[in-house]
Short mmCIF file of C-alpha atoms in Angstrom, two decimals:
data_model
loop_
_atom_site.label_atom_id
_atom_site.label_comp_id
_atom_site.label_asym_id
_atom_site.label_seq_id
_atom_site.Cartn_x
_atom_site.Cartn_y
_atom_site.Cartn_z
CA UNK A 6 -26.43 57.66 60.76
CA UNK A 7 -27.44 55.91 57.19
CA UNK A 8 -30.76 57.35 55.25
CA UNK A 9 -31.91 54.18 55.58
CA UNK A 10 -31.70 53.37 59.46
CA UNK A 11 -33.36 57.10 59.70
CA UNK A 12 -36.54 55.98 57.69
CA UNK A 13 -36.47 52.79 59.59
CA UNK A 14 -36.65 54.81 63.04
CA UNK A 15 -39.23 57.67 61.71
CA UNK A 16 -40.97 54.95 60.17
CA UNK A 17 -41.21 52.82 63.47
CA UNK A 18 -42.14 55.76 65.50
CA UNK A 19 -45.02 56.95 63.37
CA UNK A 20 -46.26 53.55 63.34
CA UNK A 21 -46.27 52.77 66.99
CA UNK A 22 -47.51 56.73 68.10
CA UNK A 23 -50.44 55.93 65.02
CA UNK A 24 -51.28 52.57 66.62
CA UNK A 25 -51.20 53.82 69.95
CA UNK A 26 -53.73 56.43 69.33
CA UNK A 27 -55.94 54.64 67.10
CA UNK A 28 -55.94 52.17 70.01
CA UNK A 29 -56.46 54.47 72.28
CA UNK A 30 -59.81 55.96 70.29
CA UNK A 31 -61.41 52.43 69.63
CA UNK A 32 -61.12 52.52 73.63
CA UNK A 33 -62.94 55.42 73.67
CA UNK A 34 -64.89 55.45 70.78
CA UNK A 35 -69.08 54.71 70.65
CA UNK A 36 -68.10 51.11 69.91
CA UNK A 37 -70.39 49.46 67.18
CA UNK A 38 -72.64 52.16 66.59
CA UNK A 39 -73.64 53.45 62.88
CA UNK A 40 -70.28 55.48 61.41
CA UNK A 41 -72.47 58.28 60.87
CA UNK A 42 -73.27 58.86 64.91
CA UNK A 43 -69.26 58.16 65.41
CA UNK A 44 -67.14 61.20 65.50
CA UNK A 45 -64.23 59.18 65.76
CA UNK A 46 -64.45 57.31 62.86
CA UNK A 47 -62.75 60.04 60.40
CA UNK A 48 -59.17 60.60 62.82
CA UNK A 49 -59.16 56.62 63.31
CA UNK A 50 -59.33 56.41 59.05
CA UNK A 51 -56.27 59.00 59.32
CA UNK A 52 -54.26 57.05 62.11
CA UNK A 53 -54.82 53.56 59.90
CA UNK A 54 -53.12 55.90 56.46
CA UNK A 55 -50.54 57.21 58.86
CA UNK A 56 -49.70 53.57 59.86
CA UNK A 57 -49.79 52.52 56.73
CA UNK A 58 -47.31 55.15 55.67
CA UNK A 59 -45.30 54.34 58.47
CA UNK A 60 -45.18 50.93 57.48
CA UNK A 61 -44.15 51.95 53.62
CA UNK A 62 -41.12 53.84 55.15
CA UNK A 63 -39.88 51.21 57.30
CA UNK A 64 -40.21 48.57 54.37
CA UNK A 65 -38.21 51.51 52.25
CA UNK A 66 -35.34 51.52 54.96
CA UNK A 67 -35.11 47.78 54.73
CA UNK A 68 -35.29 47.09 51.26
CA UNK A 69 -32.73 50.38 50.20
CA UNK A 70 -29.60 49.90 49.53
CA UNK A 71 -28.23 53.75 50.30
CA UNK A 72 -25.37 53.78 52.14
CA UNK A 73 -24.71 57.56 52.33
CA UNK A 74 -25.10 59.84 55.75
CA UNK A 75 -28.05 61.05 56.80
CA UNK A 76 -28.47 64.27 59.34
CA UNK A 77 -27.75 63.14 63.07
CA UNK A 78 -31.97 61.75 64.29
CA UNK A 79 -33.74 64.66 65.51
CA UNK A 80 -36.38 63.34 67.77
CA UNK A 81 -38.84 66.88 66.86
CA UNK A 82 -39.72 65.60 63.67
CA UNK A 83 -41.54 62.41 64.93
CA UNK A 84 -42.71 64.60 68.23
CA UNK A 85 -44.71 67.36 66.48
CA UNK A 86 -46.32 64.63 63.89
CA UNK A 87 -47.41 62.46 67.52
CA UNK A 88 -48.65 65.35 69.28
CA UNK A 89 -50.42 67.03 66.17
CA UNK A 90 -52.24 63.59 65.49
CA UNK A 91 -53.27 63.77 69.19
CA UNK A 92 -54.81 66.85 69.06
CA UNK A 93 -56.16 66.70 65.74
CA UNK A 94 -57.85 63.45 67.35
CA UNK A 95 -59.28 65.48 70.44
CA UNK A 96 -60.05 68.49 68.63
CA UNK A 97 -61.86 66.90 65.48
CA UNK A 98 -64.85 65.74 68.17
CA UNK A 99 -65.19 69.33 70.11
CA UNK A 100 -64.48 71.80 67.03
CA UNK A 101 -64.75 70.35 64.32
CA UNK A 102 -63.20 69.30 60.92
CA UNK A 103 -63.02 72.80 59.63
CA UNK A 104 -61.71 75.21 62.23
CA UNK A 105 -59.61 71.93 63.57
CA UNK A 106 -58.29 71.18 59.62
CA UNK A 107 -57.55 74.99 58.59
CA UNK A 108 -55.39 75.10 61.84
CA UNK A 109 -53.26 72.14 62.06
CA UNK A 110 -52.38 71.74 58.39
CA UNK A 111 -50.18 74.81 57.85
CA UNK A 112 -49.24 74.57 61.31
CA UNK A 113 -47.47 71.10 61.34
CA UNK A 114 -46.43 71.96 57.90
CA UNK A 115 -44.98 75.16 59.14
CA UNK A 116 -43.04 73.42 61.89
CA UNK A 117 -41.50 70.76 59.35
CA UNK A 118 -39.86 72.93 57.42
CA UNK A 119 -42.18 74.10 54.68
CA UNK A 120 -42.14 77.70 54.16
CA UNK A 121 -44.74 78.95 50.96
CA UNK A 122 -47.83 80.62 53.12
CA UNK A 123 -49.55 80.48 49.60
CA UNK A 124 -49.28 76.70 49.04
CA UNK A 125 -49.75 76.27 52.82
CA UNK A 126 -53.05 78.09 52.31
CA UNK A 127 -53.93 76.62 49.29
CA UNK A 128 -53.63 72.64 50.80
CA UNK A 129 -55.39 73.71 54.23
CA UNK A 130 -58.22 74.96 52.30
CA UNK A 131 -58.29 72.63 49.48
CA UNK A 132 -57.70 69.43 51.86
CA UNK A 133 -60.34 70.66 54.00
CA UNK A 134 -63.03 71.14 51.43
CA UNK A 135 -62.66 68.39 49.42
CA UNK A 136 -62.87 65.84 52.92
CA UNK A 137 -65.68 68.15 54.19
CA UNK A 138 -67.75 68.11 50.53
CA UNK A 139 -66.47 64.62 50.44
CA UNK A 140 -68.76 63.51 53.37
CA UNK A 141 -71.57 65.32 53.18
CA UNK A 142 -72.11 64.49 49.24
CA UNK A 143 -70.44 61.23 48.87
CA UNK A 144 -71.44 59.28 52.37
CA UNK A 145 -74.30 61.61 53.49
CA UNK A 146 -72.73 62.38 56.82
CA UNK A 147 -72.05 65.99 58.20
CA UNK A 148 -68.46 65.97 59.93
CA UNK A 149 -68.82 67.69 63.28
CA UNK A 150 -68.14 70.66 63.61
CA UNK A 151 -69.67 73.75 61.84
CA UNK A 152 -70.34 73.76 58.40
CA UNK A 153 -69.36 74.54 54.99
CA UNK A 154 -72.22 76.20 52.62
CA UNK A 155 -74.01 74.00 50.74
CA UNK A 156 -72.80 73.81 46.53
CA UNK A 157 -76.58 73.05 45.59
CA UNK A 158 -77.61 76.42 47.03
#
């Protein structure tokens, strides 16, 4: 199979599992209440950049011009992205951002094929702090879950 037909499949897939679930949280989501009393509002911003993404890897299969062989598709790629997505979605609303984040990250990351338990450390914790500091300094709005120590003391 060509590199780019690959990235035009992946792509497509991400896409379509990221539109599904987005569609499937507006569905169940508080409707047009305030963001801050929405829990879903933070996994639905992360399903639109995930179909965006999506979107910016078809358009790369499309536009490329590589003509050399890719790997044979493996379907577990695109499977363990979907079904981390879906329970990062159902977990973010019972746990929390924290535990939910400093699980998921390395975990899916693990799976894919990265292997440096420092780095893997490093984003989980990093990621998760800056989004958690992020909204409770920046937007005023405590992500669910438990929470991270104040900085102000």
């Amino acid at each position: 199979m060509k590199t780019r037909l690959l990235d035009m499949t992946y792509g497509a897939v991400f896409c379509a599992s990221a539109s599904y679930l987005f569609w499937v949280s507006i569905a169940t989501g508080t409707g047009a209440s305030r963001i801050s009393s929405d829990p879903m509002w933070y996994p639905q911003v992360l399903l639109v950049l995930l179909a965006i993404c999506s979107g910016f890897l078809v358009l790369r299969g499309v536009l490329s011009r590589d003509t050399t062989r890719a790997r044979a598709l493996e379907c577990w790629p695109p499977l363990i992205v979907m079904t981390a997505s879906a329970i990062y979605l159902v977990l973010f609303e019972r746990v929390g951002l924290v535990p939910t984040s400093m699980v998921l990250i390395p975990v899916v990351s693990w799976l894919l094929g990265f292997r440096r338990p420092v780095v893997l450390a490093a984003i989980a914790i990093g990621f998760t702090c800056a989004v958690w500091y992020g909204f409770y300094y920046l937007i005023n709005i405590t992500p669910p879950g438990p929470a991270l120590p104040t900085l102000n003391g």
